[in-house]
Amino acid sequence: QKEVEQDPGPLSVPEGAIVSLNCTYSNSAFQYFMWYRQYSRKGPELLMYTYSSGNKEDGRFTAQVDKSSKYISLFIRDSQPSDSATYLCAMSGTNTGNQFYFGTGTSLTVIP
Amino acid sequence: NAGVMQNPRHLVRRRGQEARLRCSPMKGHSHVYWYRQLPEEGLKFMVYLQKENIIDESGMPKERFSAEFPKEGPSILRIQQVVRGDSAAYFCASSPGAAQETQYFGPGTRLLVL
């Protein structure tokens, strides 16, 4: 079983739609949860991070963490064509070393 | 404020040659991480370094791969006697401290082994 599972998609939505991206994980020691956006042939760009359970909002992006279900989500409101990218979830914990554990990424296309 | 710099961006090597990948962390960052990304796979941790120290190399293959972060200059990931299976994108990330949530990534080096 992989440490972090993420549906690779691809996901295609019309402009203005609400997008939901999700990851599940198996290691209960994870405490820090990150979302990265990666454009084609570029490096991952940190979008959001949350600590432990709860919600965090930043503009059109909302990150949710449910540690009891080992499930995290990223919501994108009013999606734009410029949001078309691969979205990677990442996780770490104080007892899991300094590495991040990444999902395989979900490819998103927002159609104008 | 320059981000994480990596060079070269693209590197082509023939089997058996050496590949050297360089990473300059963000200004003020003293912690460097190397990850490898294979097609259809997520980023996989390789090694974590601070200046002049390897802190965690649990993700590094036991042979042919080495990394350093000298007192002066960039961090180097060295792959000796490359094989076709080494073809991948190699990303460097940096953080200001050993914080869990603030690793910033460079643009990557895409290695192609012929």
CSV table of C-alpha atoms in Angstrom, one decimal:
chain,number,residue,atom,x,y,z
A,1,GLN,CA,0.0,0.0,0.0
A,2,LYS,CA,1.3,3.4,-0.9
A,3,GLU,CA,1.8,6.0,1.8
A,4,VAL,CA,-0.3,8.5,-0.1
A,5,GLU,CA,-2.9,7.8,-2.7
A,6,GLN,CA,-4.2,10.3,-5.2
A,7,ASP,CA,-6.5,9.8,-8.2
A,8,PRO,CA,-4.4,10.7,-11.2
A,9,GLY,CA,-7.4,11.9,-13.3
A,10,PRO,CA,-7.3,13.4,-15.7
A,11,LEU,CA,-10.0,15.8,-14.5
A,12,SER,CA,-11.6,18.2,-17.0
A,13,VAL,CA,-14.0,21.0,-15.9
A,14,PRO,CA,-15.6,24.0,-17.5
A,15,GLU,CA,-14.4,27.5,-16.5
A,16,GLY,CA,-16.1,28.7,-13.4
A,17,ALA,CA,-16.7,25.2,-11.9
A,18,ILE,CA,-15.7,24.2,-8.4
A,19,VAL,CA,-13.0,21.6,-8.4
A,20,SER,CA,-12.4,19.0,-5.7
A,21,LEU,CA,-9.0,17.3,-5.5
A,22,ASN,CA,-8.4,14.6,-2.9
A,23,CYS,CA,-5.8,12.4,-1.3
A,24,THR,CA,-5.9,9.6,1.2
A,25,TYR,CA,-3.0,8.4,3.3
A,26,SER,CA,-2.2,5.5,5.6
A,27,ASN,CA,0.4,6.9,8.1
A,28,SER,CA,-1.4,8.4,11.1
A,29,ALA,CA,1.9,10.1,12.0
A,30,PHE,CA,1.4,12.7,9.3
A,31,GLN,CA,0.6,16.1,10.7
A,32,TYR,CA,1.5,18.6,8.0
A,33,PHE,CA,-0.4,18.6,4.7
A,34,MET,CA,0.6,20.5,1.6
A,35,TRP,CA,-0.7,21.1,-1.9
A,36,TYR,CA,1.6,21.9,-4.7
A,37,ARG,CA,0.7,22.9,-8.3
A,38,GLN,CA,3.0,21.8,-11.1
A,39,TYR,CA,2.7,23.2,-14.6
A,40,SER,CA,4.1,21.1,-17.4
A,41,ARG,CA,7.9,20.8,-17.4
A,42,LYS,CA,8.1,23.1,-14.3
A,43,GLY,CA,8.9,22.6,-10.6
A,44,PRO,CA,6.1,22.2,-8.0
A,45,GLU,CA,4.8,25.4,-6.6
A,46,LEU,CA,3.6,25.5,-3.0
A,47,LEU,CA,0.0,26.5,-2.9
A,48,MET,CA,-1.2,25.8,0.7
A,49,TYR,CA,-0.2,23.9,3.8
A,50,THR,CA,-2.2,23.0,6.8
A,51,TYR,CA,-1.3,21.6,10.2
A,52,SER,CA,-3.4,18.8,11.7
A,53,SER,CA,-7.1,18.8,11.0
A,54,GLY,CA,-9.3,21.6,9.9
A,55,ASN,CA,-9.8,24.0,7.0
A,56,LYS,CA,-7.7,26.8,5.5
A,57,GLU,CA,-8.7,29.3,2.9
A,58,ASP,CA,-6.6,31.4,0.6
A,59,GLY,CA,-8.5,33.3,-2.1
A,60,ARG,CA,-10.2,30.7,-4.4
A,61,PHE,CA,-8.4,27.8,-2.7
A,62,THR,CA,-9.6,25.9,0.4
A,63,ALA,CA,-7.7,23.0,1.9
A,64,GLN,CA,-9.4,20.6,4.2
A,65,VAL,CA,-7.9,17.9,6.4
A,66,ASP,CA,-9.8,15.1,8.1
A,67,LYS,CA,-7.3,13.2,10.1
A,68,SER,CA,-9.9,10.8,11.5
A,69,SER,CA,-10.6,9.6,7.9
A,70,LYS,CA,-7.0,10.1,6.7
A,71,TYR,CA,-8.4,12.2,3.9
A,72,ILE,CA,-7.4,15.6,2.6
A,73,SER,CA,-9.0,17.8,0.0
A,74,LEU,CA,-8.3,20.9,-2.1
A,75,PHE,CA,-11.2,22.9,-3.4
A,76,ILE,CA,-10.8,25.5,-6.2
A,77,ARG,CA,-13.7,27.9,-6.6
A,78,ASP,CA,-14.4,29.8,-9.9
A,79,SER,CA,-11.8,27.7,-11.7
A,80,GLN,CA,-9.8,29.5,-14.4
A,81,PRO,CA,-8.0,28.1,-17.5
A,82,SER,CA,-4.8,29.2,-15.7
A,83,ASP,CA,-5.5,26.6,-13.0
A,84,SER,CA,-4.9,23.9,-15.6
A,85,ALA,CA,-1.9,22.0,-14.1
A,86,THR,CA,-1.1,18.9,-12.1
A,87,TYR,CA,-1.9,19.1,-8.4
A,88,LEU,CA,0.2,17.2,-5.9
A,89,CYS,CA,-0.6,16.5,-2.3
A,90,ALA,CA,2.3,16.1,0.1
A,91,MET,CA,2.5,15.1,3.7
A,92,SER,CA,5.0,14.9,6.6
A,93,GLY,CA,5.2,14.5,10.3
A,94,THR,CA,7.6,15.2,13.1
A,95,ASN,CA,8.3,11.5,13.4
A,96,THR,CA,8.5,10.7,9.7
A,97,GLY,CA,11.8,12.4,9.0
A,98,ASN,CA,12.2,15.6,7.0
A,99,GLN,CA,11.0,14.2,3.7
A,100,PHE,CA,7.7,14.9,2.1
A,101,TYR,CA,5.6,12.0,1.0
A,102,PHE,CA,3.9,12.9,-2.3
A,103,GLY,CA,0.8,11.7,-4.1
A,104,THR,CA,1.2,10.9,-7.8
A,105,GLY,CA,-0.7,14.1,-8.8
A,106,THR,CA,-4.0,14.9,-10.4
A,107,SER,CA,-4.0,16.4,-13.8
A,108,LEU,CA,-6.6,19.2,-14.1
A,109,THR,CA,-7.8,21.0,-17.3
A,110,VAL,CA,-10.1,23.9,-17.1
A,111,ILE,CA,-11.9,24.5,-20.4
A,112,PRO,CA,-12.7,28.1,-21.3
B,1,ASN,CA,14.3,37.4,-4.5
B,2,ALA,CA,15.5,34.5,-6.5
B,3,GLY,CA,14.0,31.2,-5.9
B,4,VAL,CA,15.7,27.8,-5.9
B,5,MET,CA,18.0,27.6,-8.9
B,6,GLN,CA,18.9,24.3,-10.6
B,7,ASN,CA,21.2,23.7,-13.5
B,8,PRO,CA,21.4,22.4,-16.0
B,9,ARG,CA,17.7,22.3,-16.9
B,10,HIS,CA,18.3,19.5,-19.3
B,11,LEU,CA,21.1,17.0,-19.4
B,12,VAL,CA,21.8,14.2,-21.9
B,13,ARG,CA,24.2,11.5,-21.0
B,14,ARG,CA,25.2,8.2,-22.6
B,15,ARG,CA,25.2,5.1,-20.5
B,16,GLY,CA,28.2,4.8,-18.3
B,17,GLN,CA,28.9,8.6,-18.1
B,18,GLU,CA,28.6,10.7,-15.0
B,19,ALA,CA,25.8,13.2,-14.4
B,20,ARG,CA,26.2,16.2,-12.1
B,21,LEU,CA,23.2,18.2,-11.1
B,22,ARG,CA,23.5,21.5,-9.2
B,23,CYS,CA,21.1,23.3,-6.8
B,24,SER,CA,21.4,26.7,-5.3
B,25,PRO,CA,18.9,27.1,-2.5
B,26,MET,CA,16.8,30.2,-1.9
B,27,LYS,CA,18.6,33.0,-0.1
B,28,GLY,CA,18.6,32.4,3.6
B,29,HIS,CA,17.8,28.7,3.3
B,30,SER,CA,20.3,26.3,4.7
B,31,HIS,CA,18.4,23.0,4.2
B,32,VAL,CA,18.4,21.2,0.8
B,33,TYR,CA,16.4,18.2,-0.3
B,34,TRP,CA,16.6,16.2,-3.5
B,35,TYR,CA,13.7,14.4,-5.1
B,36,ARG,CA,13.3,12.3,-8.2
B,37,GLN,CA,10.2,12.2,-10.3
B,38,LEU,CA,9.6,9.4,-12.8
B,39,PRO,CA,6.8,9.4,-15.4
B,40,GLU,CA,3.4,8.6,-13.9
B,41,GLU,CA,5.0,8.6,-10.4
B,42,GLY,CA,5.0,11.1,-7.6
B,43,LEU,CA,8.1,12.8,-6.3
B,44,LYS,CA,10.3,10.4,-4.3
B,45,PHE,CA,12.6,11.7,-1.6
B,46,MET,CA,16.3,11.0,-2.1
B,47,VAL,CA,18.4,12.9,0.4
B,48,TYR,CA,18.3,15.8,2.9
B,49,LEU,CA,21.4,17.9,3.5
B,50,GLN,CA,22.5,20.9,5.5
B,51,LYS,CA,25.8,22.7,4.9
B,52,GLU,CA,28.6,20.2,4.9
B,53,ASN,CA,26.3,17.5,6.4
B,54,ILE,CA,24.1,14.7,5.0
B,55,ILE,CA,21.2,14.5,7.4
B,56,ASP,CA,19.1,11.8,5.8
B,57,GLU,CA,20.0,9.7,2.7
B,58,SER,CA,17.4,7.0,3.2
B,59,GLY,CA,16.0,7.5,-0.3
B,60,MET,CA,19.3,7.4,-2.1
B,61,PRO,CA,20.2,4.2,-4.1
B,62,LYS,CA,23.1,2.5,-2.4
B,63,GLU,CA,25.4,2.6,-5.4
B,64,ARG,CA,26.3,5.2,-8.0
B,65,PHE,CA,24.5,8.1,-6.3
B,66,SER,CA,26.0,10.7,-4.0
B,67,ALA,CA,25.2,14.2,-2.8
B,68,GLU,CA,27.0,17.0,-1.1
B,69,PHE,CA,26.3,20.5,0.1
B,70,PRO,CA,29.6,22.2,0.7
B,71,LYS,CA,30.3,25.2,2.8
B,72,GLU,CA,30.6,27.3,-0.3
B,73,GLY,CA,28.7,26.8,-3.5
B,74,PRO,CA,25.7,24.8,-4.6
B,75,SER,CA,24.5,21.4,-3.6
B,76,ILE,CA,25.5,18.7,-6.0
B,77,LEU,CA,23.8,15.4,-6.8
B,78,ARG,CA,26.2,13.1,-8.6
B,79,ILE,CA,25.2,10.0,-10.5
B,80,GLN,CA,28.1,7.8,-11.7
B,81,GLN,CA,27.9,5.3,-14.5
B,82,VAL,CA,24.4,6.3,-15.5
B,83,VAL,CA,21.9,3.8,-16.8
B,84,ARG,CA,18.7,4.3,-18.8
B,85,GLY,CA,16.6,3.8,-15.6
B,86,ASP,CA,18.2,7.0,-14.2
B,87,SER,CA,16.3,9.1,-16.8
B,88,ALA,CA,13.9,11.2,-14.8
B,89,ALA,CA,13.3,14.8,-13.5
B,90,TYR,CA,15.4,15.6,-10.5
B,91,PHE,CA,14.1,18.4,-8.2
B,92,CYS,CA,15.8,20.2,-5.5
B,93,ALA,CA,13.9,21.9,-2.7
B,94,SER,CA,15.1,24.2,0.1
B,95,SER,CA,13.8,25.4,3.4
B,96,PRO,CA,14.9,28.0,5.9
B,97,GLY,CA,15.1,25.5,8.7
B,98,ALA,CA,14.0,22.0,9.3
B,99,ALA,CA,10.4,23.1,9.1
B,100,GLN,CA,7.9,20.5,7.9
B,101,GLU,CA,5.8,22.6,5.7
B,102,THR,CA,7.9,25.0,3.8
B,103,GLN,CA,10.0,23.2,1.2
B,104,TYR,CA,10.3,25.3,-2.0
B,105,PHE,CA,11.1,23.6,-5.2
B,106,GLY,CA,13.4,24.5,-8.1
B,107,PRO,CA,12.5,24.0,-11.8
B,108,GLY,CA,14.2,20.7,-11.9
B,109,THR,CA,16.8,19.0,-14.1
B,110,ARG,CA,15.6,16.6,-16.7
B,111,LEU,CA,18.1,13.9,-17.2
B,112,LEU,CA,18.0,11.7,-20.3
B,113,VAL,CA,20.3,8.7,-20.6
B,114,LEU,CA,20.7,7.4,-24.1
